[in-house]
Coordinates of C-alpha atoms and ligand atoms in Angstrom, one line a residue:
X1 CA 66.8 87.6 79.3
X2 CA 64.8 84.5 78.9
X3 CA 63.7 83.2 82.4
X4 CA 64.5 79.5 81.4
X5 CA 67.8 81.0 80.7
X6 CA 70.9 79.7 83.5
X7 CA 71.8 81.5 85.8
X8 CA 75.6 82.0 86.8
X9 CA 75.6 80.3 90.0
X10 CA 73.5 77.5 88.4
X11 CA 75.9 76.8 85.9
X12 CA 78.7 76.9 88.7
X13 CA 77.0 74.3 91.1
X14 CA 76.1 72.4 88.4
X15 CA 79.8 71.7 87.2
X16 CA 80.6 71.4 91.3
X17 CA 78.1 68.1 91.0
X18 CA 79.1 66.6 87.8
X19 CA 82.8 66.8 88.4
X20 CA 83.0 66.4 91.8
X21 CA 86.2 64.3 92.1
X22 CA 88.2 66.6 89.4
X23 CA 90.5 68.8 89.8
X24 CA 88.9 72.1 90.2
X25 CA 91.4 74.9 91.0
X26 CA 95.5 75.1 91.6
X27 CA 97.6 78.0 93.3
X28 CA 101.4 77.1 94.2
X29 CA 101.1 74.5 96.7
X30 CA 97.3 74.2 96.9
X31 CA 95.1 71.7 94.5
X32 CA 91.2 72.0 95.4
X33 CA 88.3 69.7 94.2
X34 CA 85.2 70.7 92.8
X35 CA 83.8 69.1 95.5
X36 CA 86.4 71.0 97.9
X37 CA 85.7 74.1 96.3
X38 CA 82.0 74.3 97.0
X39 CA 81.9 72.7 100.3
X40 CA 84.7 75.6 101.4
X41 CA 83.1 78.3 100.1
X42 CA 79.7 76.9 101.2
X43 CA 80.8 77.3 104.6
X44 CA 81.9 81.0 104.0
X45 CA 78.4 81.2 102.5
X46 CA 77.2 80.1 105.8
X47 CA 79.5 82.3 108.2
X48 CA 78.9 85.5 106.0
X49 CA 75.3 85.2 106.4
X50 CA 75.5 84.6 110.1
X51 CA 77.3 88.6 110.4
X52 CA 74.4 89.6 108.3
X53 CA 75.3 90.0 104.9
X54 CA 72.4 89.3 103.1
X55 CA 70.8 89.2 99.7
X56 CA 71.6 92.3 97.5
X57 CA 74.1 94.0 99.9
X58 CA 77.2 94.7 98.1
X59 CA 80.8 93.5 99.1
X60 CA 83.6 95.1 97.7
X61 CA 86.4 92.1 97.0
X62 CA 90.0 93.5 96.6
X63 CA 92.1 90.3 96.2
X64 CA 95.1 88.8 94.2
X65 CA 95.0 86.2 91.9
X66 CA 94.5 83.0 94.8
X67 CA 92.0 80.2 96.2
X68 CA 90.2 82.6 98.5
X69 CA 89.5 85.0 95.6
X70 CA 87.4 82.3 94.0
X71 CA 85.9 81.1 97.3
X72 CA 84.5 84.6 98.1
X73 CA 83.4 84.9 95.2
X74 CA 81.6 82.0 95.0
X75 CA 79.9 82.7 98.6
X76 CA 78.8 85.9 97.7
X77 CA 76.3 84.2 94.6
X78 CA 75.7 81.6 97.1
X79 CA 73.8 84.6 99.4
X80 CA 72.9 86.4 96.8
X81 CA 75.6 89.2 98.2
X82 CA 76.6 91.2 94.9
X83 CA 80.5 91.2 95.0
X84 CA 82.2 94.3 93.6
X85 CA 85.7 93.2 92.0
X86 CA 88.1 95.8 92.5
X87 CA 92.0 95.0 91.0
X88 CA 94.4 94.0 93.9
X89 CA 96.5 97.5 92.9
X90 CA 93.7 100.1 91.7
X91 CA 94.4 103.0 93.3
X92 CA 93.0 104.0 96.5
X93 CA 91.6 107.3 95.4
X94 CA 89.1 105.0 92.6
X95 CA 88.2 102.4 95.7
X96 CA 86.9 105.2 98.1
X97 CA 85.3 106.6 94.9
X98 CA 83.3 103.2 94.5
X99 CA 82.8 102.8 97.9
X100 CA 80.5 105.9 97.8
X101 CA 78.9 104.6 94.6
X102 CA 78.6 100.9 95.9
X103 CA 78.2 101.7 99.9
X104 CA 79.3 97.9 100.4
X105 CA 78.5 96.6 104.0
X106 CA 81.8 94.1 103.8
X107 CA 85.2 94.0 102.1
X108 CA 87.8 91.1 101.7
X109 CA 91.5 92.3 101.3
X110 CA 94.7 90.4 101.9
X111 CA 96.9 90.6 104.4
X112 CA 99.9 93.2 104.6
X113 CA 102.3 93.0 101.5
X114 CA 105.6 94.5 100.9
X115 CA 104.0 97.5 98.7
X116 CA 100.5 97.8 100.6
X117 CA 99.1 97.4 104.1
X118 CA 95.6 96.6 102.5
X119 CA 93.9 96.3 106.1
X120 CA 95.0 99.5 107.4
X121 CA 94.0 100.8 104.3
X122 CA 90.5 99.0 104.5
X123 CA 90.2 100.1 107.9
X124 CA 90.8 103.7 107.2
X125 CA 87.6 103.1 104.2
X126 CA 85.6 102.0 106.9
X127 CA 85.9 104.7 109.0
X128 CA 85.0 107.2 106.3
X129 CA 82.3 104.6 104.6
X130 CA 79.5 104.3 107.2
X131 CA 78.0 101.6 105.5
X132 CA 80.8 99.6 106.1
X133 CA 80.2 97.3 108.4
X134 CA 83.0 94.5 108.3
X135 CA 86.6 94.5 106.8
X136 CA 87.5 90.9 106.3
X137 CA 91.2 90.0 105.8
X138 CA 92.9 86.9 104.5
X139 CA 95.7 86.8 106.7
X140 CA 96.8 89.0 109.9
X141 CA 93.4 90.7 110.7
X142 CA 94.7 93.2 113.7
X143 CA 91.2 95.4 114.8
X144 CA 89.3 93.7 111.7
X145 CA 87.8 89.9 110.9
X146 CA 89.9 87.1 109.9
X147 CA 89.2 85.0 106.5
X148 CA 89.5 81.9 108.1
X149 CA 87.4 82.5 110.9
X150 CA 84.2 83.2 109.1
X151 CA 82.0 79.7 109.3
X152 CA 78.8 78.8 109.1
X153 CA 76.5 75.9 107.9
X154 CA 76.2 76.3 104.6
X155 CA 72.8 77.8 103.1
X156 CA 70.3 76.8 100.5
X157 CA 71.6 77.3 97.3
X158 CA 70.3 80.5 96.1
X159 CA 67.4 81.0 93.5
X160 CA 68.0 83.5 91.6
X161 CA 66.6 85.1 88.6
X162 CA 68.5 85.4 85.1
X163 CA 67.7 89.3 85.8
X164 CA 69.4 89.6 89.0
X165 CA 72.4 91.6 89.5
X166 CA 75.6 88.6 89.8
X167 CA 78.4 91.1 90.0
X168 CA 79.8 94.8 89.7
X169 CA 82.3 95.1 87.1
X170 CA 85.0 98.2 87.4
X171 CA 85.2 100.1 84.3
X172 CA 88.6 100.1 82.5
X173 CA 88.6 103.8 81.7
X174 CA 91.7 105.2 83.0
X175 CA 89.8 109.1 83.3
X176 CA 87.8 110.7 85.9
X177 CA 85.9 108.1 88.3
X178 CA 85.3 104.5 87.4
X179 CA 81.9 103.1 87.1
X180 CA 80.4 100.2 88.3
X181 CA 78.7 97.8 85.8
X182 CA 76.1 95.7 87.0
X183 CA 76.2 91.7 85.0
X184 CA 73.4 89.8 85.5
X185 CA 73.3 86.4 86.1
X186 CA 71.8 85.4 82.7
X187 CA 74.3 87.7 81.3
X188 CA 77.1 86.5 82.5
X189 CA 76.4 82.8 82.4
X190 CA 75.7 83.3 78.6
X191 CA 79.2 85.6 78.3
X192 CA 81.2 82.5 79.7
X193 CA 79.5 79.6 78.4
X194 CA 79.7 81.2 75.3
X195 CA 82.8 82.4 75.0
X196 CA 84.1 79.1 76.3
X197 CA 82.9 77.3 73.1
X198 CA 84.4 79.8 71.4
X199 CA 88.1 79.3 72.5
X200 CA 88.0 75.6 72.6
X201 CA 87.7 75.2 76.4
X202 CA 86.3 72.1 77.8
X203 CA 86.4 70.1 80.8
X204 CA 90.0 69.0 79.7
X205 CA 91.2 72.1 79.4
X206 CA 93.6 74.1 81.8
X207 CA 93.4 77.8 82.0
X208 CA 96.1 79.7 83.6
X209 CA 95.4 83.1 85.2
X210 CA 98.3 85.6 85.1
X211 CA 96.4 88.6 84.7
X212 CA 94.4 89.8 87.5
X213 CA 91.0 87.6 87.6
X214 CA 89.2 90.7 88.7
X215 CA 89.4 92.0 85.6
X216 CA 86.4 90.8 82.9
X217 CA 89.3 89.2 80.3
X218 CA 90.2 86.8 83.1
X219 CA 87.4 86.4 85.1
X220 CA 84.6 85.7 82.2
X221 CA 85.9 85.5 78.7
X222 CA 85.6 82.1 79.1
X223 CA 88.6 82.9 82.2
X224 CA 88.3 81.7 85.5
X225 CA 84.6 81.2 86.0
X226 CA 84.1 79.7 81.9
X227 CA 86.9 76.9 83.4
X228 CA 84.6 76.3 86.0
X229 CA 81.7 76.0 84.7
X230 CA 83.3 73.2 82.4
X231 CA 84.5 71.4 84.6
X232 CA 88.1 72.1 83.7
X233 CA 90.9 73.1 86.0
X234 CA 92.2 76.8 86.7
X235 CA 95.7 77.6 88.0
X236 CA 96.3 81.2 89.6
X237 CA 99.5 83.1 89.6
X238 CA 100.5 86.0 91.0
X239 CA 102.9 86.9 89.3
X240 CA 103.0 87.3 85.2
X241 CA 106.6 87.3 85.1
X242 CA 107.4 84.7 82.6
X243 CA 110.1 83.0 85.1
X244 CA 107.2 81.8 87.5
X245 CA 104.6 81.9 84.6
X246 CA 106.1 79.6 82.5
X247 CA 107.1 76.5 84.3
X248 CA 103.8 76.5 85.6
X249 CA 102.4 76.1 82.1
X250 CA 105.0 73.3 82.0
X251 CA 104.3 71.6 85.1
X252 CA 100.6 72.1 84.9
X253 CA 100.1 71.2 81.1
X254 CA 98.1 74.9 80.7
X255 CA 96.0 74.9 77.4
X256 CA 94.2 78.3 77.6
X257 CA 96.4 81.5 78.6
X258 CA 95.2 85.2 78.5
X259 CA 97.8 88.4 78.0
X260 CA 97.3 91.9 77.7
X261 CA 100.3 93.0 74.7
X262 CA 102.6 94.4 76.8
X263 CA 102.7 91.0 78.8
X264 CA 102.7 89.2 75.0
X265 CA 105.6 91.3 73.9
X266 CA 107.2 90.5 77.4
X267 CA 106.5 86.8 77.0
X268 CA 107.5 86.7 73.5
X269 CA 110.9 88.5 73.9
X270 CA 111.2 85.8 76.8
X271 CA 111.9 83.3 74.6
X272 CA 115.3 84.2 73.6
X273 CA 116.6 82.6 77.1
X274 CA 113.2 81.1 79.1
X275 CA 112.6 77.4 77.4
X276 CA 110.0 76.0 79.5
X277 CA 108.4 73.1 77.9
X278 CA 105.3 75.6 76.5
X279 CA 104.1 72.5 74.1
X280 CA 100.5 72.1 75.5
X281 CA 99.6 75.4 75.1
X282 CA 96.3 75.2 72.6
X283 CA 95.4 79.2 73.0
X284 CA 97.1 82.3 73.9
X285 CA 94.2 85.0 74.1
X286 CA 95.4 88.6 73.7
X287 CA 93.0 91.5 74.2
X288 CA 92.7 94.3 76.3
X289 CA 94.5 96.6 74.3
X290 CA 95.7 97.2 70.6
X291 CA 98.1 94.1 69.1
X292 CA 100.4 95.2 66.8
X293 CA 100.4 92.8 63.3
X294 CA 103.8 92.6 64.0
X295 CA 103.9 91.0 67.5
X296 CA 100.5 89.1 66.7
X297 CA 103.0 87.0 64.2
X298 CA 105.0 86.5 66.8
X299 CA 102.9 85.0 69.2
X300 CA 102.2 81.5 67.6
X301 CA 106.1 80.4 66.6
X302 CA 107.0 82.0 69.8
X303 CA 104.6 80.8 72.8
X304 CA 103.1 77.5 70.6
X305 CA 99.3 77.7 71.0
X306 CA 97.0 79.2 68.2
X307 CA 96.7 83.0 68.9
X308 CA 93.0 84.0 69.6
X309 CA 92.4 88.1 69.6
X310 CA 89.8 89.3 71.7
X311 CA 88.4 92.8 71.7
X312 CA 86.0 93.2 74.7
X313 CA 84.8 95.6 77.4
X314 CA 83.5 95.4 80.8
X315 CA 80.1 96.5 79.6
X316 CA 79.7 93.7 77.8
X317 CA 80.3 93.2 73.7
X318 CA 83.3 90.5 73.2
X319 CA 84.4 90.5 69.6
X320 CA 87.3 87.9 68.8
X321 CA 89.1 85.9 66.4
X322 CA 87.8 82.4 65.8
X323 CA 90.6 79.4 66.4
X324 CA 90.1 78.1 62.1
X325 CA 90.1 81.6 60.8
X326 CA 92.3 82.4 58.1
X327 CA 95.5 83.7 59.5
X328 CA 95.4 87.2 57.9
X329 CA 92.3 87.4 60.3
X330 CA 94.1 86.1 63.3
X331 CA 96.7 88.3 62.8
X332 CA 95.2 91.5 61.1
X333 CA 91.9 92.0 63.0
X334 CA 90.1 91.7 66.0
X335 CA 87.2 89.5 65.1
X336 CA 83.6 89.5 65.1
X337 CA 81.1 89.7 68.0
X338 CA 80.2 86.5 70.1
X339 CA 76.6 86.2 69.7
X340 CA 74.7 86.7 66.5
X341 CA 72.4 89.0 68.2
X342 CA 74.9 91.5 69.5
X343 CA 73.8 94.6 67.1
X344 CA 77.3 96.5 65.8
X345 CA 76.7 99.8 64.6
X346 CA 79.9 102.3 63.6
X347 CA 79.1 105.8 63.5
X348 CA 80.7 109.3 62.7
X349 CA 80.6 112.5 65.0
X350 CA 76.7 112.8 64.6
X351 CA 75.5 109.2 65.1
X352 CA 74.9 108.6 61.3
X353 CA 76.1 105.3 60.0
X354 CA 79.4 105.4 58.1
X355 CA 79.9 103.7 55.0
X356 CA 80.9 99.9 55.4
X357 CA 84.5 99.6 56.2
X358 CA 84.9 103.4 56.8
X359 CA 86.6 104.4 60.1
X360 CA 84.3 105.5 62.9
X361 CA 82.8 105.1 66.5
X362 CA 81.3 101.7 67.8
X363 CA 78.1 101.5 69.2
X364 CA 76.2 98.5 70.5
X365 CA 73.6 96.6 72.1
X366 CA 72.7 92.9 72.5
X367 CA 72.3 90.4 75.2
X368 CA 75.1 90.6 77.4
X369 CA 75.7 94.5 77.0
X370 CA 74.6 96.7 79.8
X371 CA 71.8 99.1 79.5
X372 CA 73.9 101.5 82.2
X373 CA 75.9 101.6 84.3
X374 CA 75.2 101.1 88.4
X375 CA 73.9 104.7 89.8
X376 CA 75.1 106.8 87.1
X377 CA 72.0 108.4 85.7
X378 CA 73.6 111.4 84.3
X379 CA 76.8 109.5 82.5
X380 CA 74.3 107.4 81.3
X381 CA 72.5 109.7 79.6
X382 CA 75.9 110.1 77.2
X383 CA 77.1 107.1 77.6
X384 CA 73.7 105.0 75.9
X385 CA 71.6 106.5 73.1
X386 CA 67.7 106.8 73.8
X387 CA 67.8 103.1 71.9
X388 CA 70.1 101.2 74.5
X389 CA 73.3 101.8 72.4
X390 CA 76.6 101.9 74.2
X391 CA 78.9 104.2 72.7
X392 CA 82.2 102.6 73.7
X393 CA 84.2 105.4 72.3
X394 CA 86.1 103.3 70.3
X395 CA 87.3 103.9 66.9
X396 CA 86.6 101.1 64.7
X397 CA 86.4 99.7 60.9
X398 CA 84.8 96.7 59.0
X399 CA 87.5 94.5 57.4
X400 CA 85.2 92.1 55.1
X401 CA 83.1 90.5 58.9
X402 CA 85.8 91.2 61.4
X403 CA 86.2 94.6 63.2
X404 CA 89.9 96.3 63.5
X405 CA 90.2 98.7 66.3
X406 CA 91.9 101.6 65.4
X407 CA 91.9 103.4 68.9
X408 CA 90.0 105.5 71.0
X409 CA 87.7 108.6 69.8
X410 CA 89.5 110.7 72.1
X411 CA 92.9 109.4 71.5
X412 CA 92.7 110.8 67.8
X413 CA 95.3 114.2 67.5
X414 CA 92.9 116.7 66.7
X415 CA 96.2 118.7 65.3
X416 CA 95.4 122.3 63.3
X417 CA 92.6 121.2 61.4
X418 CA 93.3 117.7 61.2
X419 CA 92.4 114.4 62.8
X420 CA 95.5 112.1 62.5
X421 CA 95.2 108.5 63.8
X422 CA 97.6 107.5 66.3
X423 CA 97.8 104.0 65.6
X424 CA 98.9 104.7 61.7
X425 CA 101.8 106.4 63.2
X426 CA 103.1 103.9 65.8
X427 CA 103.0 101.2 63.0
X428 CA 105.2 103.6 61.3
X429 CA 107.5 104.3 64.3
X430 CA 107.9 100.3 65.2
X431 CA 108.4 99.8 61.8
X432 CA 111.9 101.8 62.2
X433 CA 115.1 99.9 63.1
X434 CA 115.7 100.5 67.2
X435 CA 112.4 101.2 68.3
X436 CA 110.7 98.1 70.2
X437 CA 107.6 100.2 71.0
X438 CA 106.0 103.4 70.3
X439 CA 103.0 105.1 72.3
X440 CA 101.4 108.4 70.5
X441 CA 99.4 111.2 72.6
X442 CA 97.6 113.5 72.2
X443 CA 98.9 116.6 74.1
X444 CA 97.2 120.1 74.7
X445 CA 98.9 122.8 72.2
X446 CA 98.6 126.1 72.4
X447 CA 99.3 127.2 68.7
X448 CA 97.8 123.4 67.1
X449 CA 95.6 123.0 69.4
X450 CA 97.0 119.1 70.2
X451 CA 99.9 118.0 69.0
X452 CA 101.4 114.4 68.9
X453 CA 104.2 113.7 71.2
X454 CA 105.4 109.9 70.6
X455 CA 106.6 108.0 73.0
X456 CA 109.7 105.2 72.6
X457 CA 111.1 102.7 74.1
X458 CA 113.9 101.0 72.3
X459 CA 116.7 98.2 73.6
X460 CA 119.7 100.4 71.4
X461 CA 119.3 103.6 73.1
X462 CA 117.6 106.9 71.9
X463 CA 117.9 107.2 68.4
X464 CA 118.5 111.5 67.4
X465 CA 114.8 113.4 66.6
X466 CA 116.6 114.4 62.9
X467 CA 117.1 111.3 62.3
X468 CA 113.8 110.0 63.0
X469 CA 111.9 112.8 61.3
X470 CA 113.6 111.9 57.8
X471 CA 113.3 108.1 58.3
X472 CA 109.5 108.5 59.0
X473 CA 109.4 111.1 55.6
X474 CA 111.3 107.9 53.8
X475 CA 108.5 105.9 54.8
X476 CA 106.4 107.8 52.7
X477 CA 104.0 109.6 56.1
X478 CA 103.3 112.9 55.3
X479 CA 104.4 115.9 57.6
X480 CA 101.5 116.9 59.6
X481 CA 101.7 113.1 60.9
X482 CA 105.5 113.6 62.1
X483 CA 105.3 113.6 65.8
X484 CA 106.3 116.9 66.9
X485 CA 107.9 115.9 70.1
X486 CA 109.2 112.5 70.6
X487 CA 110.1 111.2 74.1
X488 CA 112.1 108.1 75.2
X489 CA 111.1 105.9 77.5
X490 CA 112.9 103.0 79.7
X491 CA 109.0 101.3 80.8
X492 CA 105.5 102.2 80.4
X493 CA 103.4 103.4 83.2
X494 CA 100.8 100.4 83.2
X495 CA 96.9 100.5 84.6
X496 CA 96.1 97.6 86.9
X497 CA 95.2 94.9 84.1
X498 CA 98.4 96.1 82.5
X499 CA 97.6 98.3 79.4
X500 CA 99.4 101.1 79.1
X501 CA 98.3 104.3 80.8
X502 CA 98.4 107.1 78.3
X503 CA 96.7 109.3 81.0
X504 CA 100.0 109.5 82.9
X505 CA 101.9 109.9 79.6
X506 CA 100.1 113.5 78.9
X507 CA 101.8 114.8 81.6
X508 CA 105.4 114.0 81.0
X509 CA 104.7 115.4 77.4
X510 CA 103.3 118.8 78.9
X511 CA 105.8 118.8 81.2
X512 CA 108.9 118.8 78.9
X513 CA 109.9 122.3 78.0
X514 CA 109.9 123.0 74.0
Ligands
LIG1 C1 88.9 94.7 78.3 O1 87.9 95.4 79.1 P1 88.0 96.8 79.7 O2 86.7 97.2 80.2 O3 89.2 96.9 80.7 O4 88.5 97.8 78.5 C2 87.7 98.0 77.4 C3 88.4 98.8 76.4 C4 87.7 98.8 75.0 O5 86.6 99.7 74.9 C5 88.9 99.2 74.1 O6 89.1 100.5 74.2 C6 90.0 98.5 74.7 O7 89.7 98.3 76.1 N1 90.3 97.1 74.1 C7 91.0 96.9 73.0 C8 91.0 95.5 72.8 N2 90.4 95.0 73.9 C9 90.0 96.0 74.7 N3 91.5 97.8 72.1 C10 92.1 97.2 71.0 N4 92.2 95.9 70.8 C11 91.7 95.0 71.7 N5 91.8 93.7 71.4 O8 89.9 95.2 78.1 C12 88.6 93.3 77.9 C13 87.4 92.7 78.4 C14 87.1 91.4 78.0 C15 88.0 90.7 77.2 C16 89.2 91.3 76.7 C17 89.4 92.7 77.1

């Protein structure tokens, strides 16, 4: 990274002095100023330093969507303190798992809610986490520290290099043990300024956070911290429930909003009785998982706004629809990469290149991609070629200059001797009459090896398996690509950004007698 290059905080404090007066960041009741803003969390800055918490320690940050997220976060570049963002409901298993990774000296939760006692749990981290020095709680603090009574003269502003570690990332894989992934402040200063432009967001704008800011979509692509760094104004909500969502888009004339698609379909299917006022809506981002075409219509006459699809990972690469593309792009693909020097490469099983706009796996490198993950020398070894690729394990095709994602390497049904792409067969399921939404797994077989067990959820009730086997031969898919089990469903199990969680579908499927 060049050294001239900003740094995140830079571009942060930089935004804090030019917009002082305006309106910087809004949670139910509470409206902050830029000014506000950085004079609280300077004073965090301050108090956090005076317990000790110095330059490179990590601090692991477990909060909901809310003002003291951003101020934490925001003291922690102040110090030079490398906050670890952890989602609010990532399962405690994965955060003890970091912990040992990370060995944070501090961690902010919130206060006791009605599904979690976050402090106890913090409290019983810290006595099996011996580098834990300080559990720090925004609200009832029992045996541990309160928020609101950490103070201190605010510090220097930091001088960081574009090189230095900003922030550790939690990987979205939903196996084995998430990794930490270690963004740099040139990185992600570049990620959000970028990606800012690229979405239309400016010091007008007002970006709505219903997804947990924790999570790279939210937090960086332009999210939260790309608001902030133009000067525009960021609401946070709790809750994604279109009931509270939506007349806060209304109240708060929100331009920029970012959904996962099962929160799109939720929002879109909303429509039918919620009629908020959704009129200044400029851009509903949807990315995180796959969109179906079909929904991906639905999004612009049903939510207003210009639908924007971003295709992105926590390592880094952000590919995404650009706001005047044509709108069989929009709808059909999931865009190009961000910068011009972000190198694409889609290979088959042995790393060779594949013929352009043949099916294979994506690899990458360029300037906001990570070289490897945080203490993970022997997963990096698979996980980046010898060349600083990242294989990202997704499956992936050129369509003319945008990519479409067709899956996951490993979601493929590896059935007798055939590979069968699951996503062909849920556009064929949701294409039938009755089903809303269609999942298909890969499950362990003992005769095929895998077999494809297909998941449903419809409004109409279960539709018979006959029935559905002829209707999909109608449609012209050939028999191996039949699901052989088919399973209805009334919700999907969700991970904590809101994707579904095909990990816990395998199980139901092996589970079922056949
Ligand atoms: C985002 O980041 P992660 O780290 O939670 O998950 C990354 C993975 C990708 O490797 C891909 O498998 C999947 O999620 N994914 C998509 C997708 N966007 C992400 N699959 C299909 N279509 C899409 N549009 O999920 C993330 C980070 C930044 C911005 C947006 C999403």
């Amino acid at each position: 990274m060049d050294a001239h290059a900003p740094t995140l905080f830079a571009c942060l404090h930089e935004a804090a002095r030019r917009h002082g007066g305006r309106t910087a960041l809004v949670c139910e009741e509470t409206r902050l100023d830029y000014a506000t803003l950085f004079a609280r969390a300077g004073r965090l800055a301050g108090g956090l330093r005076e317990r000790g918490i110095a330059r490179g320690d990590r601090v692991l940050v477990q909060m909901p969507n809310g003002v003291a997220f951003v101020e934490i976060l925001l003291a922690c570049l102040w110090i030079e303190a490398v906050p670890v963002l952890v989602m609010p409901n990532q399962r405690t298993r994965d955060v003890e798992a970091l912990c040992r990774i990370a060995e944070p000296v501090a961690c902010f939760v919130p206060g006791r809610t009605p599904s979690l006692d976050y402090p106890d749990l913090a409290a019983r981290t810290r006595d099996a986490q011996p580098s834990l020095r300080h559990v720090i709680v925004d609200g009832e603090a029992g045996t541990s520290i309160a928020l609101r009574d950490i103070d201190g003269a605010p510090p220097e502003p930091p001088s960081c290099a574009p090189d230095d570690v900003a922030l550790l990332l939690i990987s979205g894989g939903t196996t084995g043990i998430p990794k930490l992934i270690p963004r740099t402040h040139g990185d992600y200063a570049y990620n959000i300024q970028a990606m800012a432009a690229a979405s239309g967001l400016a010091a007008d704008s007002v970006y709505l956070a219903v997804i947990p800011v924790a999570h790279n979509f939210a937090l960086g692509c332009p999210g939260i911290l790309g608001t902030l760094a133009q000067g525009g104004t960021v609401v946070l909500s709790e809750s994604a429930g279109c009931d509270e969502a939506m007349p806060v888009i209304a109240r708060e004339g929100v331009t920029h909003v970012a959904l996962v698609p099962p929160l799109a379909k939720m929002w879109v299917d909303a429509r039918d009785c919620e009629d908020s006022d959704l009129s200044s809506l400029r851009v509903v981002q949807v990315g995180g998982s796959r969109l179906a075409p079909d929904l991906a219509g639905q999004i612009e006459p049903r939510l207003g706004g210009r639908l924007q699809q971003v295709f992105g990972m926590a390592e880094g690469l952000l590919c995404l629809t650009r706001l005047d593309d044509d709108p069989d792009t929009i709808l059909g693909t999931q865009g190009r990469p961000l910068s011009p020097d972000d190198v694409v490469r889609v290979v088959d099983a042995d790393g060779r290149d594949v013929a352009r706009g043949e099916r294979g796996e994506l690899w990458t490198r360029g300037p906001y991609t990570i070289r490897g993950y945080f203490r993970a020398e022997e997963h990096n070894r698979q996980a980046f070629t010898p060349d600083g690729f990242y294989r990202t394990g997704d499956l992936v095709r050129w369509h003319g200059d945008n990519l479409v994602v067709d899956g996951r390497v490993k979601e493929q049904v590896h059935r007798g001797g055939e590979k069968l792409s699951v996503v062909e067969i849920e556009d064929a399921l949701r294409s039938l009459d009755g089903i809303d939404a269609a999942k298909v797994v890969a499950v362990p077989d003992d005769v095929l090896g895998e077999r494809a067990c297909a998941f449903l959820i419809g409004a109409s009730g279960n539709l018979d398996e006959v029935v559905l086997r002829s209707r999909l031969a109608a449609l012209g898919l050939s028999r191996e690509k039949i699901p052989d089990q088919f399973e209805w469903l009334s919700s999907w199990p969700l991970t904590a950004v809101g994707k579904i969680d095909t990990q816990q579908l395998v199980p139901v499927a092996q589970k079922r007698d056949r």
